[in-house]
Tab-separated table of C-alpha atoms in Angstrom:
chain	number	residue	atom	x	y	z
A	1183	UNK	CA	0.000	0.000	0.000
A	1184	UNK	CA	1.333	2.867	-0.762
A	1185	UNK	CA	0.865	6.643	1.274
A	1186	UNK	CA	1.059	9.984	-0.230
A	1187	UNK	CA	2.133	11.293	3.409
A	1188	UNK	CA	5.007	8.461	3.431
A	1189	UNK	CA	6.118	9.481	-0.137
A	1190	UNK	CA	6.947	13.076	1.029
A	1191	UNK	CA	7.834	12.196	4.625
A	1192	UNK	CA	10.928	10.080	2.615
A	1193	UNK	CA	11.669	12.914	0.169
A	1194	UNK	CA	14.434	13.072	3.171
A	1195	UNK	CA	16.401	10.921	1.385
A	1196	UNK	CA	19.689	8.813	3.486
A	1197	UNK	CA	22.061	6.366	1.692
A	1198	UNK	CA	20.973	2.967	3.563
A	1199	UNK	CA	24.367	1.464	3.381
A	1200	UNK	CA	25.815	3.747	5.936
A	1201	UNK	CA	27.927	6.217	3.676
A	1202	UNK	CA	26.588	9.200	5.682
A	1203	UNK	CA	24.730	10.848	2.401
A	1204	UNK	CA	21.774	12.533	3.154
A	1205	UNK	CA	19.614	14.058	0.469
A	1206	UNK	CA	16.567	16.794	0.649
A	1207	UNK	CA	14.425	15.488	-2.616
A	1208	UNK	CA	12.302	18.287	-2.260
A	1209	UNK	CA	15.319	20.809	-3.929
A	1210	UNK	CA	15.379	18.494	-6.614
A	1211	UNK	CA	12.858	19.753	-9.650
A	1212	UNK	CA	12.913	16.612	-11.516
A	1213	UNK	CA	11.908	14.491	-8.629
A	1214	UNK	CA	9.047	16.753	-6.858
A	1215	UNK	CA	7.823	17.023	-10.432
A	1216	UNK	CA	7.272	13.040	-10.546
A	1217	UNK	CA	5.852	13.185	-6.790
A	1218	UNK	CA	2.982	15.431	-8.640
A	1219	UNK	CA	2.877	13.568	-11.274
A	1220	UNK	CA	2.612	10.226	-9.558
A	1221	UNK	CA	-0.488	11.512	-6.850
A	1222	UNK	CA	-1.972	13.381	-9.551
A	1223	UNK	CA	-1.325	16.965	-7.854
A	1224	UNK	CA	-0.689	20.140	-9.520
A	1225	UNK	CA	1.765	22.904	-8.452
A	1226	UNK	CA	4.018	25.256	-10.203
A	1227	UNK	CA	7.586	24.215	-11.083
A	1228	UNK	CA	10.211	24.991	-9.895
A	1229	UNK	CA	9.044	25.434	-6.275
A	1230	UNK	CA	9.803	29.111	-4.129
A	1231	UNK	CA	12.047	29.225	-2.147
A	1232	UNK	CA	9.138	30.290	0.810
A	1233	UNK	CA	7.168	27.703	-0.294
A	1234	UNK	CA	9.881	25.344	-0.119
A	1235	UNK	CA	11.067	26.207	3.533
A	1236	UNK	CA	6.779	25.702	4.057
A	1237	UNK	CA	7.132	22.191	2.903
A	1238	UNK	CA	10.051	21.654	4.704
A	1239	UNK	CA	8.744	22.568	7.869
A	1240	UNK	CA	5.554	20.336	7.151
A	1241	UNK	CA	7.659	17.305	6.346
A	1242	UNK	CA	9.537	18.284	9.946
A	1243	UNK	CA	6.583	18.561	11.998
A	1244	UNK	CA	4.815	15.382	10.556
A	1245	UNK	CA	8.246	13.320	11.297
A	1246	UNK	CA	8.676	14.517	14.662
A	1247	UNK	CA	4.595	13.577	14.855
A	1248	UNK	CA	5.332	10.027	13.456
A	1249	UNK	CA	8.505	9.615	15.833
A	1250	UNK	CA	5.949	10.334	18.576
A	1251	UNK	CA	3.356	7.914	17.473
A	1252	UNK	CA	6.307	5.057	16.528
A	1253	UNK	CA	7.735	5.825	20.331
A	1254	UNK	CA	3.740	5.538	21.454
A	1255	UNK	CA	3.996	8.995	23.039
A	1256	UNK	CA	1.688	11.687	22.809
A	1257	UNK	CA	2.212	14.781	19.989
A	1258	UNK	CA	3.590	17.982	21.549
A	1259	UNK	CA	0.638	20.889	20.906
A	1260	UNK	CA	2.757	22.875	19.133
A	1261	UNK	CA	2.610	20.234	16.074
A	1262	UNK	CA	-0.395	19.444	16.126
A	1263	UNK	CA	-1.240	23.006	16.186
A	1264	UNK	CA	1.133	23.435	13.442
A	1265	UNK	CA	-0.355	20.347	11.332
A	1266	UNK	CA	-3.700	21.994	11.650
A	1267	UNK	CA	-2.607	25.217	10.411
A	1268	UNK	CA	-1.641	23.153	7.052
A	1269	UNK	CA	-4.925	21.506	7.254
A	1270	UNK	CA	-6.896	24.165	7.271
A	1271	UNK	CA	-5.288	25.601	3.950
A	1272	UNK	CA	-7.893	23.839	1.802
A	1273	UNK	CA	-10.743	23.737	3.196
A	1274	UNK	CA	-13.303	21.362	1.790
A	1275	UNK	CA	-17.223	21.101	0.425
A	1276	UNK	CA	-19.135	18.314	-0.292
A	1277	UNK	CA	-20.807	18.268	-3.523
A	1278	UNK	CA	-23.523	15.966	-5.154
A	1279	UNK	CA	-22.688	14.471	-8.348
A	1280	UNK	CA	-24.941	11.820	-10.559
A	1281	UNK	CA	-24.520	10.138	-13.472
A	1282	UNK	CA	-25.453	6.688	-15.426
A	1283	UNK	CA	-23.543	4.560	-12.292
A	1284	UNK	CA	-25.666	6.788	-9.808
A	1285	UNK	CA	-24.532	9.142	-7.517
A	1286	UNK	CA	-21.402	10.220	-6.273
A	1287	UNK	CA	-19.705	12.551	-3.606
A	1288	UNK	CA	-16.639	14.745	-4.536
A	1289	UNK	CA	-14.896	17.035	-2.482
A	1290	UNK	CA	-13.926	20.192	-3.536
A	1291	UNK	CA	-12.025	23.126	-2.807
A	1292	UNK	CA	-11.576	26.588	-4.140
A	1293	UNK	CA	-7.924	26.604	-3.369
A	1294	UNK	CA	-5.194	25.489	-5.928
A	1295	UNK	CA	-1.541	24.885	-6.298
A	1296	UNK	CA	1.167	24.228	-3.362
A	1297	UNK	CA	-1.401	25.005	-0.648
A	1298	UNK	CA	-3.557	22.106	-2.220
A	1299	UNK	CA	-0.747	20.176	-2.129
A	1300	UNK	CA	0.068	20.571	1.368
A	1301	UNK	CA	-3.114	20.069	2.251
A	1302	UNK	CA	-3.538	16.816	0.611
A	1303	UNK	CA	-0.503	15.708	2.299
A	1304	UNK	CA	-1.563	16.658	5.355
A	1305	UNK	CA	-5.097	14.823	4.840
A	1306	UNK	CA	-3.431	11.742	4.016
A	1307	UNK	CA	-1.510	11.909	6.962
A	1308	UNK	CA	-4.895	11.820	8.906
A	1309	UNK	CA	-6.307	9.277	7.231
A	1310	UNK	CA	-3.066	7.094	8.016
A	1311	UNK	CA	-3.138	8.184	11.515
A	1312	UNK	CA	-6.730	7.844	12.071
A	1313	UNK	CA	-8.102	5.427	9.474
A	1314	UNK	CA	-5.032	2.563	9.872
A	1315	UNK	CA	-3.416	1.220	12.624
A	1316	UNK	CA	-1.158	3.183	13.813
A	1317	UNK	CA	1.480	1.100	15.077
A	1318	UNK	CA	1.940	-0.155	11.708
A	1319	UNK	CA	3.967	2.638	11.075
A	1320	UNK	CA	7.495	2.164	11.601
A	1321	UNK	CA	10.842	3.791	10.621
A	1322	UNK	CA	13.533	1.422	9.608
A	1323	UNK	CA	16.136	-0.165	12.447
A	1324	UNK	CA	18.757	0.490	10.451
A	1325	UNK	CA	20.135	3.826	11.800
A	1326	UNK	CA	21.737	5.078	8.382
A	1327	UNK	CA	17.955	4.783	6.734
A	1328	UNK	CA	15.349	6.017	9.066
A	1329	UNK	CA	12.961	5.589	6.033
A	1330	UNK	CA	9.463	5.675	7.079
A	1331	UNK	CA	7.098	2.741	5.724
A	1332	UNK	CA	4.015	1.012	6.980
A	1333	UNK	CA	3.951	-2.395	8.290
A	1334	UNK	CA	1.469	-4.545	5.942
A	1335	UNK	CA	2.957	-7.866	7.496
A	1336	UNK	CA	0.138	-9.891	9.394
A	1337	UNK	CA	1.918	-10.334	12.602
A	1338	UNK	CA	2.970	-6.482	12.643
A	1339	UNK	CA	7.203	-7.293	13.481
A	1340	UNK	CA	8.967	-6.035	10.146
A	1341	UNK	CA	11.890	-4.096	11.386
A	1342	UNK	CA	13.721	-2.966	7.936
A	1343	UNK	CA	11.648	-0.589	5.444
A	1344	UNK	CA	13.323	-4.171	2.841
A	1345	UNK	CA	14.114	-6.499	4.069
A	1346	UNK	CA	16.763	-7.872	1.026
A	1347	UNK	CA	18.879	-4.311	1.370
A	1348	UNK	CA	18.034	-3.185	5.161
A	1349	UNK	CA	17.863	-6.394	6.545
A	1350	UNK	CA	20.498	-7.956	5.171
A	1351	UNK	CA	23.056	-5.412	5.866
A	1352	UNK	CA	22.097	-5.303	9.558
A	1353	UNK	CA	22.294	-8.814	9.429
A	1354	UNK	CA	25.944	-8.825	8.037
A	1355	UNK	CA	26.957	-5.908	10.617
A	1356	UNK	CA	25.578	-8.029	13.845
A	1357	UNK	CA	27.571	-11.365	12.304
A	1358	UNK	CA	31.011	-9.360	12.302
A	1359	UNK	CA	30.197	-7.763	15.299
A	1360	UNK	CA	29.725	-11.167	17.180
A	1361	UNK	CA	32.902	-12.382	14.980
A	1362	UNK	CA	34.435	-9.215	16.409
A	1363	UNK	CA	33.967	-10.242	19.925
A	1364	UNK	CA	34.742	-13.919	19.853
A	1365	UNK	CA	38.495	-12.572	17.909
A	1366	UNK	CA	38.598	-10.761	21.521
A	1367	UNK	CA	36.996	-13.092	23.806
């Protein structure tokens, strides 16, 4: 399943394999233009540099909010606060629609563009939070990744955002650590 909130919250980009490299996606055109393409959003290109330190701070507040909900504490107010700010850019009507399959519901807003966008990102956010479990959603054990993903296995225990390139290298790190030790031991 894939998460429009989880998509941007991962636009903070770290090289798995423990190199250090760390990489804000959101500075790069060519890959927030495929994140609109790919949830069917609409923006201007490039992004502003204000609106670009506003989506930066969203993508900050909603990982400190999923740290918090991964850790099972409680949101600090100022967050949430700050998440409903971003929620309230767009609001939302409900409007009646009907044709030959019957009737339908679409929601719809007179705002456009990166507020839209936020706003979307936001919403999807709350319907992880609210509509899922949240304790399905975990950030990776492996320290150099942190990538955010949510847990789809039945007995809720996946540790590794993959577990063939995460896994495995945590895997290989805990075997030469024990080797390690039995050298000195």
């Amino acid at each position: 399943m894939e998460w429009l909130c989880i998509d941007f919250l991962n636009s903070d980009w770290r090289d798995w394999r423990g190199s250090g490299r760390r990489e804000n996606r959101l500075e790069k055109e060519e890959w927030v233009a495929d994140f609109l393409q790919q949830w069917n959003l609409q923006a201007p290109l490039p992004v502003e540099q204000k609106m670009g330190a506003k989506l930066l701070n969203l993508r900050e507040c909603m990982r400190r909010m999923t740290e918090c909900t991964v850790r099972g504490e409680a949101v600090v107010p100022e967050d949430l606060d700050a998440f409903n700010l971003v929620l309230a850019l767009a609001p939302f009507y409900p409007r009646l629609l009907h044709d030959e399959g019957g009737y339908h519901l679409e929601e719809v807003t007179p705002v456009h563009g990166w507020e839209l966008v936020m706003s979307r990102i936001a919403r999807s956010f709350v319907d992880l939070l609210v509509h899922e479990e949240a304790s399905r959603i975990k950030i990776c054990d492996n320290p150099d990744c942190q990538w955010i993903f949510f847990d789809e296995s039945r007995n809720r225990v996946r540790r590794w955002c993959d577990d063939k390139m995460c896994g495995n290298i945590m895997k290989v790190r805990r075997f030469r650590e024990r080797q390690k030790e039995k050298e000195k031991g």
